[in-house]
mmCIF file of C-alpha atoms in Angstrom:
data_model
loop_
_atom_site.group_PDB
_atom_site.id
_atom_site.type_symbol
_atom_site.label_atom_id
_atom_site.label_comp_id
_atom_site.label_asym_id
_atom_site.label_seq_id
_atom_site.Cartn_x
_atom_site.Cartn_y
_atom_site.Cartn_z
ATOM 1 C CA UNK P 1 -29.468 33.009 1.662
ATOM 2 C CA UNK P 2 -27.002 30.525 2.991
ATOM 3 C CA UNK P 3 -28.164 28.275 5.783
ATOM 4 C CA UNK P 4 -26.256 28.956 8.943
ATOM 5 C CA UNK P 5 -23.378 26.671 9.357
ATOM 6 C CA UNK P 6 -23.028 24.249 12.439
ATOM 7 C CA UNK P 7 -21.577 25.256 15.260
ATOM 8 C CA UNK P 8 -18.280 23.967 16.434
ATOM 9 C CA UNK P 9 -19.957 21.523 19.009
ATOM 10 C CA UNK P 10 -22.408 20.441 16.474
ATOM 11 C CA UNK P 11 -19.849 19.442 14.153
ATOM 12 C CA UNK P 12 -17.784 17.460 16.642
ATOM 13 C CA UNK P 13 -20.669 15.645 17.618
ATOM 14 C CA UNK P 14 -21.744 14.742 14.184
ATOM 15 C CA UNK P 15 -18.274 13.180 13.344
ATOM 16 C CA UNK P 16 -17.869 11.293 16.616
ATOM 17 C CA UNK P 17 -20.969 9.819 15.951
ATOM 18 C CA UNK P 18 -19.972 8.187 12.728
ATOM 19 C CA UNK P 19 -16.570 7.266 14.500
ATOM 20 C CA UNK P 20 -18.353 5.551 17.383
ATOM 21 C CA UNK P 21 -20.555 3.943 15.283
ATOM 22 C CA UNK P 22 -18.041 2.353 13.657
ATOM 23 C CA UNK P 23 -15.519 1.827 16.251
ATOM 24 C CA UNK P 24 -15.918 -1.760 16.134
ATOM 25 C CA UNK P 25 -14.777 -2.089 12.859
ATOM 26 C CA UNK P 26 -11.990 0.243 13.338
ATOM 27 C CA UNK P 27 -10.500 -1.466 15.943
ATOM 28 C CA UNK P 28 -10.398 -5.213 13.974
ATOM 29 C CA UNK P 29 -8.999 -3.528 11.458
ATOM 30 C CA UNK P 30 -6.285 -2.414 13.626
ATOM 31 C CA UNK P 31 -5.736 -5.317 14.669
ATOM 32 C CA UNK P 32 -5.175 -6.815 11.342
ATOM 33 C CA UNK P 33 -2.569 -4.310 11.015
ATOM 34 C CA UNK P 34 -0.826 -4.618 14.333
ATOM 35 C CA UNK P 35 -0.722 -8.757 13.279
ATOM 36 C CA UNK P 36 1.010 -8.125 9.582
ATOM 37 C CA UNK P 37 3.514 -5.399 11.346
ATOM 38 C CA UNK P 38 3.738 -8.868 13.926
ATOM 39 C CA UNK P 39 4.504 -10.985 10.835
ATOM 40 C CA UNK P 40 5.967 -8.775 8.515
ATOM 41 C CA UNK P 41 8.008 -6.050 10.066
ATOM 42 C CA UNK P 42 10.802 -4.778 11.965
ATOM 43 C CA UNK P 43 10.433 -2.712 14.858
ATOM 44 C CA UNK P 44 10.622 0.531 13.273
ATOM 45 C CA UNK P 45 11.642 1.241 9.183
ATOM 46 C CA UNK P 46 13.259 2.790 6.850
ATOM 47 C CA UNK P 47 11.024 4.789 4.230
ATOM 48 C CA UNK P 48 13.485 5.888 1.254
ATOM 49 C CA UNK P 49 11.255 8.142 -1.394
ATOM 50 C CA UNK P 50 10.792 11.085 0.821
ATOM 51 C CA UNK P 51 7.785 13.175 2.221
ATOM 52 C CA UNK P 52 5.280 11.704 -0.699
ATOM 53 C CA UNK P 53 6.610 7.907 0.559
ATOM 54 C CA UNK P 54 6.215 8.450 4.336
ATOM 55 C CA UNK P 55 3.052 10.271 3.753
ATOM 56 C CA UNK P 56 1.341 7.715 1.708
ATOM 57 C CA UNK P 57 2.571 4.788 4.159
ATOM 58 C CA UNK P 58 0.938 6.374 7.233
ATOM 59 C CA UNK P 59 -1.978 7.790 4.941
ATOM 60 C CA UNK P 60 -2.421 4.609 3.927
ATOM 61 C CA UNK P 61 -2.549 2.820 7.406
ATOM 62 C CA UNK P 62 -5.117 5.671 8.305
ATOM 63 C CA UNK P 63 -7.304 4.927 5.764
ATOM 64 C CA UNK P 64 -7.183 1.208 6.217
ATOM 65 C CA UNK P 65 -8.569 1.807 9.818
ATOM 66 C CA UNK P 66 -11.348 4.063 9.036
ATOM 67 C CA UNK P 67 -12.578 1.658 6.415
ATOM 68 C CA UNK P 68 -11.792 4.125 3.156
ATOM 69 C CA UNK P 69 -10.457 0.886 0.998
ATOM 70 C CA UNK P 70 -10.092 2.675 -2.153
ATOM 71 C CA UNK P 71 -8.171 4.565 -1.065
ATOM 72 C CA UNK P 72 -5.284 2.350 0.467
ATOM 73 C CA UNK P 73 -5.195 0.424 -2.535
ATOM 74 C CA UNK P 74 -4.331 3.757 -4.662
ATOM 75 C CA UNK P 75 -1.911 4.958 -1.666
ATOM 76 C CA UNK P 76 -0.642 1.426 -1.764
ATOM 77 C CA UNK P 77 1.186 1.752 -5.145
ATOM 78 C CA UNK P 78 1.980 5.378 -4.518
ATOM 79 C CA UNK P 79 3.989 4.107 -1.678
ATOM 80 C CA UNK P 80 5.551 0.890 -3.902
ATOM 81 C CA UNK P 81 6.686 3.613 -6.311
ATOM 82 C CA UNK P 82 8.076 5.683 -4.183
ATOM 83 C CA UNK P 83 10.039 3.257 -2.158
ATOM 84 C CA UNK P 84 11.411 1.540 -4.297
ATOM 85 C CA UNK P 85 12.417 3.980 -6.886
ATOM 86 C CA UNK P 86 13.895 6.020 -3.572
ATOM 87 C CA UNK P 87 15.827 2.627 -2.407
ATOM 88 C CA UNK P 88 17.408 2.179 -5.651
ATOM 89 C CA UNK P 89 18.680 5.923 -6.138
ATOM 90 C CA UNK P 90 20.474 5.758 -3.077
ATOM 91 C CA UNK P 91 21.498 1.885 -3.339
ATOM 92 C CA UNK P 92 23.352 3.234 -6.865
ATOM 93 C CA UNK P 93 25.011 6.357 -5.010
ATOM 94 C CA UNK P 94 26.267 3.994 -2.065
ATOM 95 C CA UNK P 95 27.696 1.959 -5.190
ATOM 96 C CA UNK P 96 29.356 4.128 -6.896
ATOM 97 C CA UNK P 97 31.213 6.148 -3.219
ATOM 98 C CA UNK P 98 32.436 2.611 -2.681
ATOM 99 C CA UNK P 99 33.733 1.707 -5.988
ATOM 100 C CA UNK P 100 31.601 -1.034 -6.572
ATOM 101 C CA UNK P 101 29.780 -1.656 -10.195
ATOM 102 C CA UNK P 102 25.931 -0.468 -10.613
ATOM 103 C CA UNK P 103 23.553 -3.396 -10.339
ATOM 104 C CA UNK P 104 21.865 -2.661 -13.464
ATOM 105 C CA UNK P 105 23.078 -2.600 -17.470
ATOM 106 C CA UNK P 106 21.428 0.922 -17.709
ATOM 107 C CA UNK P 107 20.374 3.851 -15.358
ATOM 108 C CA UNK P 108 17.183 4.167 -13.763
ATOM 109 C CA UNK P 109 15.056 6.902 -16.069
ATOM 110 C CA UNK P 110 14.295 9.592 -13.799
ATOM 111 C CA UNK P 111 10.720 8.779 -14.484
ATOM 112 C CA UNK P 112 11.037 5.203 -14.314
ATOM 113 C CA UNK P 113 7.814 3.111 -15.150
ATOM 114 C CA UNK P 114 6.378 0.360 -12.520
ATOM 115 C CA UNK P 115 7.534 -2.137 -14.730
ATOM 116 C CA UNK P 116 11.074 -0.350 -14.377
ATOM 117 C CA UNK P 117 11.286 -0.336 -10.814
ATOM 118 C CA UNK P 118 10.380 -3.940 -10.678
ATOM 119 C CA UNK P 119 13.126 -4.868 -12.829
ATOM 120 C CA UNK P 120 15.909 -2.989 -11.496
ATOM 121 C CA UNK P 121 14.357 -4.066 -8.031
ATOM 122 C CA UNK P 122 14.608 -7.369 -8.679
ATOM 123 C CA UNK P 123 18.012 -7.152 -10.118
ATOM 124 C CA UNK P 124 19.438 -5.621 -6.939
ATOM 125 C CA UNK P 125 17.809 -8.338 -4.719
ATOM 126 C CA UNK P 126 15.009 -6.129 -3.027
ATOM 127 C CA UNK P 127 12.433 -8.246 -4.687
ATOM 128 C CA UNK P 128 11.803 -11.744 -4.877
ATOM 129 C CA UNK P 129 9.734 -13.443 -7.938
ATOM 130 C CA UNK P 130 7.088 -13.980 -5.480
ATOM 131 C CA UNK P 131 7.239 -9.877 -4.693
ATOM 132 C CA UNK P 132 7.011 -9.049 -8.029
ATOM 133 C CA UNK P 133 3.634 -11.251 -8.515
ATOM 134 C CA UNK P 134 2.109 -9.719 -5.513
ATOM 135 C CA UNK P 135 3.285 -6.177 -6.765
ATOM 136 C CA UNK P 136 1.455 -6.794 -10.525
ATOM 137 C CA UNK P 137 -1.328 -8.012 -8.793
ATOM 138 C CA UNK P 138 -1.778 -4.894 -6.887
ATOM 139 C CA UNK P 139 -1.707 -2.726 -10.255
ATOM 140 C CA UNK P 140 -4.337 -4.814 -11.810
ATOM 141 C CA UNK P 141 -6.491 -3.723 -8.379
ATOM 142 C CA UNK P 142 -5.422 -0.309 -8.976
ATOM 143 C CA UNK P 143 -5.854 0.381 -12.574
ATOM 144 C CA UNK P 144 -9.526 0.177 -12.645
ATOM 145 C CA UNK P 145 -9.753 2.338 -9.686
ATOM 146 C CA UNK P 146 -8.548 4.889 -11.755
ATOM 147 C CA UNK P 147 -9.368 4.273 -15.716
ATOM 148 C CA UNK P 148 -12.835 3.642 -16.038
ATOM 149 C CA UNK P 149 -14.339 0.209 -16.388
ATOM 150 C CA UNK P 150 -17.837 -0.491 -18.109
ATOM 151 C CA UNK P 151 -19.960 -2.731 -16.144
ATOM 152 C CA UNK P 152 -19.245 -6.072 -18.703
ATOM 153 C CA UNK P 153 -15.396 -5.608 -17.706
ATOM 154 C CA UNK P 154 -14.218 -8.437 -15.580
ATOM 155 C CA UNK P 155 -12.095 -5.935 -13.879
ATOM 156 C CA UNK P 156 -15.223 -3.362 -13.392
ATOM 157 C CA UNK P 157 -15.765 -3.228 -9.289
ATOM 158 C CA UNK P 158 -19.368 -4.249 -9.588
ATOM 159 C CA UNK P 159 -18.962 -6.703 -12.209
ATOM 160 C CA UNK P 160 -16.702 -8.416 -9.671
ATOM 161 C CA UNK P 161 -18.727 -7.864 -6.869
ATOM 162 C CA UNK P 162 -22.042 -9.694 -9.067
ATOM 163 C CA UNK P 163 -19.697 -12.411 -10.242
ATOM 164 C CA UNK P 164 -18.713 -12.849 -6.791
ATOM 165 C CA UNK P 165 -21.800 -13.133 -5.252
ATOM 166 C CA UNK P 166 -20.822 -10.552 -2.662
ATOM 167 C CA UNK P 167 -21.276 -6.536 -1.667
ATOM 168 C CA UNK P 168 -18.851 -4.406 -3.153
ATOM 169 C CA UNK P 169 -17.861 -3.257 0.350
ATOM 170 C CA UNK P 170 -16.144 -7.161 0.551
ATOM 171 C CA UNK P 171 -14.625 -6.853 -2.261
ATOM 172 C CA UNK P 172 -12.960 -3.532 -2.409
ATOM 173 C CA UNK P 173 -11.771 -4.797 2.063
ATOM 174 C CA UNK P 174 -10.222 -7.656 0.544
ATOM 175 C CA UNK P 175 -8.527 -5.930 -1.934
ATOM 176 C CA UNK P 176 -7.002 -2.822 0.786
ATOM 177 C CA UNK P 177 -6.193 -5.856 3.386
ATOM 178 C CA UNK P 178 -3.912 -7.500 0.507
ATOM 179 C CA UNK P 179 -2.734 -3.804 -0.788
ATOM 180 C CA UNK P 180 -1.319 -2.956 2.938
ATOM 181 C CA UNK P 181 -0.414 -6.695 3.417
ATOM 182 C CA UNK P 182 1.808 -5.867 0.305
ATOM 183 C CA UNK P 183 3.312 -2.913 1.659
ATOM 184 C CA UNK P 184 4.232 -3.966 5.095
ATOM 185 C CA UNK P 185 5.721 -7.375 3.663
ATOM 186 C CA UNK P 186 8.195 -5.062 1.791
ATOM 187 C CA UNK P 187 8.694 -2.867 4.393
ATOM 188 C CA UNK P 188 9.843 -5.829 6.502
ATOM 189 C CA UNK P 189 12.520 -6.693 3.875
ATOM 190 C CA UNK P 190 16.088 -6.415 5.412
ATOM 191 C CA UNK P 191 16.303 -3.255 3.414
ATOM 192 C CA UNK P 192 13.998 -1.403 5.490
ATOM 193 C CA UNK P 193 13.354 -2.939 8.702
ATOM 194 C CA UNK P 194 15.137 -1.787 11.365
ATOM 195 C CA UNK P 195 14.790 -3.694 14.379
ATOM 196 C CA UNK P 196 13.758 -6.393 13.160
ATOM 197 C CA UNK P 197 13.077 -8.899 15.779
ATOM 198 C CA UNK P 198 14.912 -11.941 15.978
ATOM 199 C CA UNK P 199 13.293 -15.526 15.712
ATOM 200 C CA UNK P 200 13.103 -16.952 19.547
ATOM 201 C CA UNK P 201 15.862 -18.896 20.577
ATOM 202 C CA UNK P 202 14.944 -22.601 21.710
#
């Protein structure tokens, strides 16, 4: 016979005990957010790639906060995808209403690869060499996360972790911070910043 389930009360007190508990952490993480959209971004932006794009950048700010690191660096890439492939669809349309020749020898496949979308992204301008590096580097943090690694694999997340010296838990924070430092850095690219706050004047 199945044990009675919690009550409604009992349940809401269980989970704002683990948020309380680690409230602390929550908020510096936060604030390391609120400092990169500081750095990075406009004051509001522009999220081409529709519901899956705007759902992994918020999902992915969520999950930053609440410590679930994993997770932002696979929602991350969903997001980079997204964007990007979105941003160049409609760059092309704008194009060709005004007349003006596509950016790119050939058409974007419909299910273009990563590598793809970092060409043609970098032949319309949205990406700079430096992007691109930061962008790779995210997929090598993401592949392993989701094709298995034996332990001897450099990549492997406690290989790293041993090599390192360090808990996994540092690892796999250091990794999210750079994953949503890599997403709001593109999201504060004139392409989707909107806003965007102007240097002070002297």
């Amino acid at each position: 016979m199945l044990e009675q389930l919690p009550s409604e009360g009992q349940a809401a007190q269980a989970y704002l005990t683990g948020v309380v508990g680690d409230l602390p952490s929550r908020i510096a993480r936060l604030r390391i957010l609120w400092a990169l959209d500081n750095d990075f971004g406009g004051s509001e932006c522009l999220i081409p790639g529709g519901e899956v794009a705007y759902r992994a950048y918020a999902e992915a700010r969520d999950t930053f906060v609440s410590g679930n690191f994993l997770s932002t660096v696979l929602l991350s890439q969903s997001l980079i995808e997204n964007l990007l492939g979105g941003h160049l669809v409609i760059d092309e349309i704008s194009r060709e209403i005004h007349g003006r020749p596509a950016r790119a020898t050939k058409p974007l496949n419909p299910r273009p690869s990563m590598k793809d979308l970092l060409e043609h992204s970098a032949v319309a301008g949205v990406l700079s060499e430096h992007d691109v590096k930061n962008i790779g580097r995210l997929m090598e943090l993401r592949n392993p996360l989701t094709h298995y690694r034996e332990i001897n694999d450099p990549q492997n997340l406690t290989r790293r972790a041993m090599d390192c010296r360090v808990h996994p838990e540092q690892i796999m924070f250091e990794d999210a911070r750079f994953a949503i430092e890599t997403v709001i850095a593109l999201l504060g690219k004139s392409e989707f910043a909107i806003g965007r706050r102007k240097p002070d004047s002297d």
